[in-house]
Coordinates of C-alpha atoms in Angstrom, one line a residue:
X1 CA 41.0 -8.0 -17.7
X2 CA 40.0 -5.1 -16.2
X3 CA 37.1 -2.7 -16.8
X4 CA 36.4 0.8 -15.1
X5 CA 33.2 2.5 -15.1
X6 CA 33.0 5.8 -15.1
X7 CA 28.8 7.1 -14.7
X8 CA 27.6 9.7 -11.7
X9 CA 24.9 7.2 -10.8
X10 CA 25.5 4.3 -8.5
X11 CA 22.5 3.1 -9.0
X12 CA 23.5 2.4 -12.4
X13 CA 26.9 0.9 -12.3
X14 CA 25.5 -1.4 -9.4
X15 CA 24.0 -3.6 -11.8
X16 CA 26.9 -3.3 -14.5
X17 CA 29.2 -3.9 -12.1
X18 CA 28.7 -6.9 -11.0
X19 CA 27.6 -8.8 -14.5
X20 CA 31.0 -8.1 -15.4
X21 CA 32.3 -10.0 -12.7
X22 CA 29.9 -13.0 -12.7
X23 CA 31.1 -13.0 -16.3
X24 CA 35.0 -12.9 -15.0
X25 CA 36.3 -9.0 -15.6
X26 CA 37.9 -7.4 -12.9
X27 CA 35.9 -4.2 -12.5
X28 CA 36.2 -0.3 -11.1
X29 CA 33.3 2.3 -10.6
X30 CA 33.8 5.8 -10.6
X31 CA 30.6 8.7 -9.8
X32 CA 32.8 11.4 -10.4
X33 CA 34.5 11.9 -13.9
X34 CA 37.8 13.2 -12.3
X35 CA 38.2 10.3 -10.2
X36 CA 37.5 8.2 -13.3
X37 CA 40.6 10.5 -15.0
X38 CA 42.5 9.4 -12.1
X39 CA 42.1 5.6 -11.9
X40 CA 42.7 4.9 -14.9
X41 CA 46.0 6.5 -14.4
X42 CA 46.5 4.3 -11.9
X43 CA 44.1 1.0 -12.3
X44 CA 45.8 0.2 -16.0
X45 CA 42.2 -1.0 -17.6
X46 CA 41.8 -3.0 -20.7
X47 CA 38.1 -1.1 -21.4
X48 CA 36.4 2.1 -20.5
X49 CA 32.8 2.2 -19.7
X50 CA 31.8 6.4 -20.0
X51 CA 28.8 7.6 -19.7
X52 CA 28.5 12.1 -21.3
X53 CA 26.5 13.8 -18.9
X54 CA 27.6 13.9 -15.8
X55 CA 27.7 17.2 -13.6
X56 CA 30.8 19.4 -13.5
X57 CA 33.3 17.4 -15.6
X58 CA 32.0 15.2 -18.3
X59 CA 32.1 11.9 -20.2
X60 CA 33.5 13.7 -23.1
X61 CA 36.3 14.8 -20.8
X62 CA 37.0 11.3 -19.8
X63 CA 37.4 10.1 -24.0
X64 CA 39.7 13.5 -24.2
X65 CA 42.1 12.3 -21.6
X66 CA 42.2 8.9 -23.3
X67 CA 42.9 10.3 -26.0
X68 CA 44.4 13.0 -26.9
X69 CA 45.8 13.3 -23.0
X70 CA 47.2 10.1 -22.8
X71 CA 47.7 9.7 -26.6
X72 CA 45.9 5.8 -25.6
X73 CA 44.2 3.5 -28.1
X74 CA 42.1 2.3 -24.6
X75 CA 38.5 0.9 -25.5
X76 CA 36.3 3.5 -24.5
X77 CA 32.7 2.3 -24.8
X78 CA 30.3 5.3 -24.4
X79 CA 26.5 4.4 -22.1
X80 CA 24.4 7.6 -21.8
X81 CA 21.3 8.2 -22.4
X82 CA 21.9 12.1 -24.7
X83 CA 20.8 10.9 -28.7
X84 CA 22.7 13.7 -29.7
X85 CA 23.3 13.8 -33.3
X86 CA 26.1 15.8 -32.2
X87 CA 27.4 14.6 -29.6
X88 CA 27.4 10.7 -30.1
X89 CA 29.3 11.9 -34.1
X90 CA 31.8 14.2 -31.8
X91 CA 32.5 10.9 -29.6
X92 CA 33.3 8.9 -32.5
X93 CA 35.8 11.6 -34.2
X94 CA 37.2 11.8 -31.0
X95 CA 37.7 7.8 -31.0
X96 CA 35.2 6.0 -29.5
X97 CA 34.7 2.4 -30.1
X98 CA 31.2 1.8 -29.6
X99 CA 28.0 4.3 -27.9
X100 CA 25.0 2.7 -27.1
X101 CA 22.1 4.6 -25.9
X102 CA 20.1 4.0 -22.8
X103 CA 17.8 2.5 -21.4
X104 CA 19.2 -0.6 -22.8
X105 CA 19.6 -4.6 -21.6
X106 CA 22.9 -5.6 -20.0
X107 CA 23.0 -8.5 -22.0
X108 CA 23.5 -6.5 -25.0
X109 CA 25.9 -4.0 -23.0
X110 CA 28.3 -8.0 -21.8
X111 CA 27.7 -8.9 -25.5
X112 CA 29.7 -5.7 -26.6
X113 CA 32.5 -6.2 -23.8
X114 CA 33.1 -9.1 -24.7
X115 CA 33.5 -8.1 -28.9
X116 CA 35.8 -5.1 -27.3
X117 CA 38.0 -6.8 -25.4
X118 CA 37.4 -10.6 -25.4
X119 CA 36.4 -13.1 -22.3
X120 CA 38.5 -13.5 -19.6
X121 CA 40.2 -16.4 -20.0
X122 CA 38.7 -18.2 -16.3
X123 CA 35.1 -16.9 -16.9
X124 CA 32.3 -18.2 -15.3
X125 CA 29.4 -19.3 -16.9
X126 CA 26.8 -19.0 -14.2
X127 CA 25.0 -16.2 -15.6
X128 CA 21.8 -15.0 -13.3
X129 CA 19.4 -12.6 -13.4
X130 CA 19.4 -12.4 -17.3
X131 CA 16.5 -9.8 -19.0
X132 CA 18.4 -6.7 -16.4
X133 CA 17.7 -3.3 -17.5
X134 CA 20.1 0.0 -17.7
X135 CA 18.0 2.6 -17.3
X136 CA 18.5 6.6 -18.1
X137 CA 17.3 7.4 -15.1
X138 CA 16.9 7.1 -11.6
X139 CA 13.7 7.1 -9.4
X140 CA 13.4 6.6 -5.6
X141 CA 9.4 5.0 -4.2
X142 CA 8.9 6.3 -0.9
X143 CA 6.6 3.3 0.5
X144 CA 4.5 4.3 3.8
X145 CA 4.0 0.6 6.1
X146 CA 1.6 0.5 8.7
X147 CA 1.4 -3.6 10.1
X148 CA 1.8 -4.0 5.9
X149 CA 3.6 -8.0 7.9
X150 CA 0.3 -10.0 6.5
X151 CA 0.2 -7.9 3.2
X152 CA 3.4 -6.9 1.9
X153 CA 4.9 -8.3 -1.7
X154 CA 8.1 -8.3 -0.7
X155 CA 9.0 -11.5 -3.9
X156 CA 7.3 -8.2 -6.5
X157 CA 9.3 -5.9 -4.9
X158 CA 12.6 -7.4 -4.5
X159 CA 11.9 -9.0 -8.7
X160 CA 11.6 -5.7 -9.8
X161 CA 14.8 -3.7 -8.1
X162 CA 16.6 -7.1 -9.8
X163 CA 14.6 -6.4 -13.4
X164 CA 15.1 -2.5 -13.1
X165 CA 18.3 -0.8 -12.6
X166 CA 18.2 3.1 -11.6
X167 CA 15.4 1.7 -8.1
X168 CA 16.0 3.0 -4.9
X169 CA 13.0 2.1 -2.9
X170 CA 12.4 3.6 0.5
X171 CA 9.5 1.9 3.3
X172 CA 8.9 4.1 5.6
X173 CA 7.5 1.8 8.3
X174 CA 4.5 4.6 10.1
X175 CA 4.7 3.2 14.1
X176 CA 3.6 -0.7 13.0
X177 CA 1.6 -2.8 16.0
X178 CA 2.4 -5.9 14.5
X179 CA 5.9 -7.3 12.4
X180 CA 5.9 -4.7 10.0
X181 CA 9.3 -3.2 10.6
X182 CA 11.1 -7.2 10.8
X183 CA 10.0 -7.9 7.8
X184 CA 11.2 -4.6 6.0
X185 CA 14.6 -5.0 7.5
X186 CA 14.6 -9.3 6.6
X187 CA 13.6 -7.8 2.9
X188 CA 16.1 -4.6 3.0
X189 CA 19.6 -7.6 3.9
X190 CA 21.6 -8.2 0.7
X191 CA 19.6 -5.4 -1.3
X192 CA 21.5 -1.9 0.8
X193 CA 22.1 0.1 -1.8
X194 CA 18.6 -0.6 -3.6
X195 CA 16.5 -0.5 -0.3
X196 CA 16.4 2.0 3.2
X197 CA 14.3 1.9 6.1
X198 CA 13.0 4.7 8.0
X199 CA 11.4 3.8 11.5
X200 CA 8.7 5.6 12.9
X201 CA 8.7 4.6 16.8
X202 CA 5.1 6.5 17.1
X203 CA 2.3 6.2 13.9
X204 CA 1.5 9.5 12.0
X205 CA 0.1 8.2 9.5
X206 CA -0.2 8.4 6.3
X207 CA 0.4 11.7 5.0
X208 CA 3.4 12.2 7.4
X209 CA 5.2 8.9 6.6
X210 CA 4.4 9.7 2.4
X211 CA 5.6 13.6 3.6
X212 CA 9.4 11.8 5.3
X213 CA 9.7 9.7 3.4
X214 CA 10.2 12.1 0.0
X215 CA 12.1 14.9 1.9
X216 CA 15.0 12.1 2.8
X217 CA 14.9 10.8 -0.9
X218 CA 14.8 14.5 -2.5
X219 CA 18.0 14.2 0.0
X220 CA 20.4 11.8 -2.6
X221 CA 21.5 13.6 -6.4
X222 CA 21.8 10.5 -7.6
X223 CA 17.7 10.3 -7.8
X224 CA 16.2 12.3 -10.7
X225 CA 12.5 11.6 -9.7
X226 CA 10.1 11.1 -6.6
X227 CA 7.4 8.7 -6.4
X228 CA 5.2 7.1 -3.4
X229 CA 3.4 4.0 -4.4
X230 CA 0.7 2.1 -1.8
X231 CA 2.3 -1.5 0.1
X232 CA -0.4 -3.7 -1.1
X233 CA 1.0 -2.6 -4.5
X234 CA -3.1 -2.1 -5.4
X235 CA -1.2 0.0 -8.4
X236 CA 1.9 -2.1 -9.5
X237 CA 5.5 -1.1 -10.3
X238 CA 5.3 -2.1 -13.7
X239 CA 2.9 0.6 -13.9
X240 CA 4.0 2.9 -11.6
X241 CA 7.3 2.7 -14.4
X242 CA 4.8 3.3 -17.1
X243 CA 4.3 6.8 -14.6
X244 CA 8.1 7.5 -14.8
X245 CA 8.6 7.2 -18.2
X246 CA 5.6 9.9 -19.2
X247 CA 7.6 11.6 -16.8
X248 CA 11.5 11.8 -17.8
X249 CA 9.9 11.7 -21.9
X250 CA 7.6 15.4 -21.3
X251 CA 7.7 18.9 -19.6
X252 CA 5.8 17.7 -16.9
X253 CA 6.3 18.5 -12.8
X254 CA 4.1 15.6 -11.4
X255 CA 3.3 12.3 -13.3
X256 CA -0.4 11.3 -10.8
X257 CA -1.7 7.8 -11.8
X258 CA -5.3 8.0 -11.7
X259 CA -8.5 4.3 -11.7
X260 CA -10.1 5.3 -14.7
X261 CA -12.5 2.7 -16.0
X262 CA -11.4 1.9 -20.2
X263 CA -11.0 -0.6 -21.6
X264 CA -8.1 -2.6 -22.3
X265 CA -7.7 -2.1 -17.8
X266 CA -7.9 -4.1 -15.5
X267 CA -9.8 -1.2 -12.4
X268 CA -12.0 -3.5 -10.0
X269 CA -13.5 -1.4 -6.7
X270 CA -16.6 -1.3 -4.2
X271 CA -19.2 -0.6 -5.9
X272 CA -20.7 1.1 -2.4
X273 CA -16.6 2.6 -2.4
X274 CA -17.0 3.4 -6.1
X275 CA -20.3 6.0 -6.0
X276 CA -18.1 8.6 -2.8
X277 CA -14.9 9.0 -4.5
X278 CA -17.7 10.4 -7.4
X279 CA -19.1 12.6 -5.1
X280 CA -16.1 13.2 -3.2
X281 CA -14.1 13.3 -7.1
X282 CA -17.3 16.4 -8.0
X283 CA -16.3 18.4 -4.3
X284 CA -12.7 18.2 -5.4
X285 CA -12.4 19.5 -9.2
X286 CA -14.1 22.2 -7.6
X287 CA -11.6 23.2 -4.9
X288 CA -9.1 22.5 -6.9
X289 CA -10.4 24.2 -10.3
X290 CA -9.2 21.7 -12.6
X291 CA -10.9 18.5 -14.0
X292 CA -9.0 15.2 -12.1
X293 CA -10.9 12.5 -12.5
X294 CA -8.9 11.0 -9.4
X295 CA -7.0 13.1 -6.9
X296 CA -6.6 9.0 -4.5
X297 CA -4.9 7.3 -6.2
X298 CA -1.9 6.2 -4.3
X299 CA 0.7 5.8 -7.3
X300 CA 2.3 9.1 -7.8
X301 CA 5.7 10.5 -9.6
X302 CA 8.0 13.9 -8.9
X303 CA 10.7 15.6 -10.8
X304 CA 12.3 16.6 -7.7
X305 CA 12.4 20.6 -8.0
X306 CA 9.1 20.7 -6.7
X307 CA 9.0 18.4 -3.8
X308 CA 9.9 20.8 -2.0
X309 CA 7.2 22.9 -2.5
X310 CA 5.0 19.9 -2.3
X311 CA 5.9 18.2 1.4
X312 CA 8.2 20.6 3.2
X313 CA 5.0 22.0 4.9
X314 CA 3.1 18.8 7.2
X315 CA 0.4 18.2 6.0
X316 CA -3.4 19.7 7.1
X317 CA -5.3 16.6 6.7
X318 CA -4.4 12.8 7.4
X319 CA -5.6 11.3 3.6
X320 CA -6.3 13.7 1.6
X321 CA -2.9 15.0 0.8
X322 CA -2.7 14.6 -2.1
X323 CA -5.4 17.6 -3.0
X324 CA -3.5 19.6 -0.7
X325 CA -0.4 19.1 -2.7
X326 CA -2.1 20.1 -6.5
X327 CA -2.9 23.2 -3.9
X328 CA 0.2 23.5 -3.1
X329 CA 1.4 23.5 -7.1
X330 CA -1.7 25.9 -7.9
X331 CA -0.7 28.1 -5.4
X332 CA 2.7 28.2 -6.3
X333 CA 2.8 28.0 -9.7
X334 CA -0.6 29.7 -10.3
X335 CA -3.2 27.6 -11.9
X336 CA -3.0 28.4 -16.0
X337 CA 0.9 27.2 -15.0
X338 CA -0.4 24.5 -12.7
X339 CA -2.5 22.7 -15.7
X340 CA 0.5 23.3 -18.2
X341 CA 3.0 21.3 -15.6
X342 CA 0.3 18.1 -13.9
X343 CA -0.5 15.1 -16.0
X344 CA -2.9 12.7 -14.9
X345 CA -2.3 9.1 -16.9
X346 CA -4.6 6.4 -16.6
X347 CA -3.4 3.3 -15.4
X348 CA -3.8 -1.0 -17.1
X349 CA -4.5 -2.2 -13.9
X350 CA -5.0 -1.7 -10.3
X351 CA -7.4 -4.0 -7.7
X352 CA -8.8 -2.8 -4.3
X353 CA -7.0 -4.6 -1.6
X354 CA -8.2 -6.5 1.3
X355 CA -7.1 -5.2 4.2
X356 CA -7.5 -1.3 3.8
X357 CA -7.2 0.8 6.1
X358 CA -9.7 2.7 5.4
X359 CA -13.8 2.1 5.5
X360 CA -16.8 3.6 4.4
X361 CA -17.7 6.4 7.2
X362 CA -14.0 7.3 7.4
X363 CA -14.8 8.1 3.0
X364 CA -17.1 10.3 4.4
X365 CA -15.3 12.2 7.0
X366 CA -13.4 13.4 4.6
X367 CA -15.8 15.5 3.0
X368 CA -15.4 17.4 5.5
X369 CA -11.8 16.8 5.5
X370 CA -11.5 18.6 2.0
X371 CA -14.5 21.6 3.3
X372 CA -11.0 22.0 6.7
X373 CA -8.8 22.6 2.6
X374 CA -10.7 24.8 1.2
X375 CA -10.9 27.0 3.8
X376 CA -7.2 26.6 4.9
X377 CA -5.5 27.2 1.6
X378 CA -8.1 30.5 1.5
X379 CA -4.8 32.9 1.3
X380 CA -2.6 33.5 -1.6
X381 CA 0.3 32.4 -2.0
X382 CA 2.8 33.8 0.2
X383 CA 0.8 33.3 3.4
X384 CA 0.5 29.9 3.3
X385 CA 3.7 28.1 4.5
X386 CA 3.6 30.0 7.6
X387 CA 0.2 29.4 8.6
X388 CA 0.6 26.0 7.2
X389 CA 3.5 25.1 10.2
X390 CA 1.7 27.3 13.0
X391 CA -1.1 25.4 12.4
X392 CA -0.4 21.8 11.8
X393 CA 2.2 22.4 15.5
X394 CA -1.4 23.1 16.8
X395 CA -2.6 19.7 15.1
X396 CA 0.5 17.9 15.2
X397 CA 1.0 13.8 14.1
X398 CA 3.1 13.2 17.3
X399 CA 5.8 11.6 14.6
X400 CA 8.7 11.4 16.4
X401 CA 12.3 11.7 15.2
X402 CA 12.5 9.5 11.7
X403 CA 16.0 7.3 11.9
X404 CA 17.5 4.3 10.0
X405 CA 16.5 1.1 10.3

């Protein structure tokens, strides 16, 4: 039995294709509706699974082609994040057989496939990775790594991408001196569609590693949102996914995690570090003119249309580039608009990880760097980009050309 699946996001198609093949179906996937229509003619599927919202040619055109142009009764299942009642009604009027709203369980999708066209004669009863969710959005996550050989929780990353379709992890090796690069390349083996490893030959600092990773991921057309996360998973991936849910269901352009101690949350910090954090936060609020509780949390998610604004230019500081991001957004949009598109979301869990590379002495230096930010971004937004380039050229982080591992 043949299944043709059409969706513009490859990260959604891969787990669907794998599971249907496990069940014994012959599967062909297309990420372009026009090619999907061409494949329908040559592949002659027993079932077509199609997304509605695709660029240039929509999934509804695929339905019209099958039902009206070809006058065919081939079963059609729609998997879509589009919940518009008129669209759903139009689909059934055209003759679709099923309409499923993302996010949804892959197990349910396969059960409905069986209901529509039956199970293959030679079916595979050994099914792996139950509990996979097909999301309605695709997310890129940049994870900077410097000497993380001992702390990199590989299983947590791989288990998450297996259970959650639509995630692509980009590990940036920031010139590590240990075997971090080898660990990352082993992590990527067999998961090339979901994991990218970038290697910086020399250490340039977290700020530049994140910046390069964010700009690279922004080039991937099938990603809706891109964020960054610390390699030690002091903020876990489930909490990060909560940040993603917030940005996809709102008008926010940036959602930043916040390590605020509150009832029902597991937030741990060293007491001395907490005192310094409060002092630094007071200064940051004065600089940004915003009531941020925690700008430095290493978990943030961005809408793609603010990536260029936030990361096009090198950062002035090494450790508090998060403050620079918010300052750039303020200068670009104005303070009022910036407050409307920035969101600070409390985390359910944040655990201080042993081996943090930021010492207490470094924390004190941050106060000086905040003064540097206040001075550097004092001008109007028209002068920021030009000034940023010349200043950063003079204070190069010596990051060699980033290359794909």
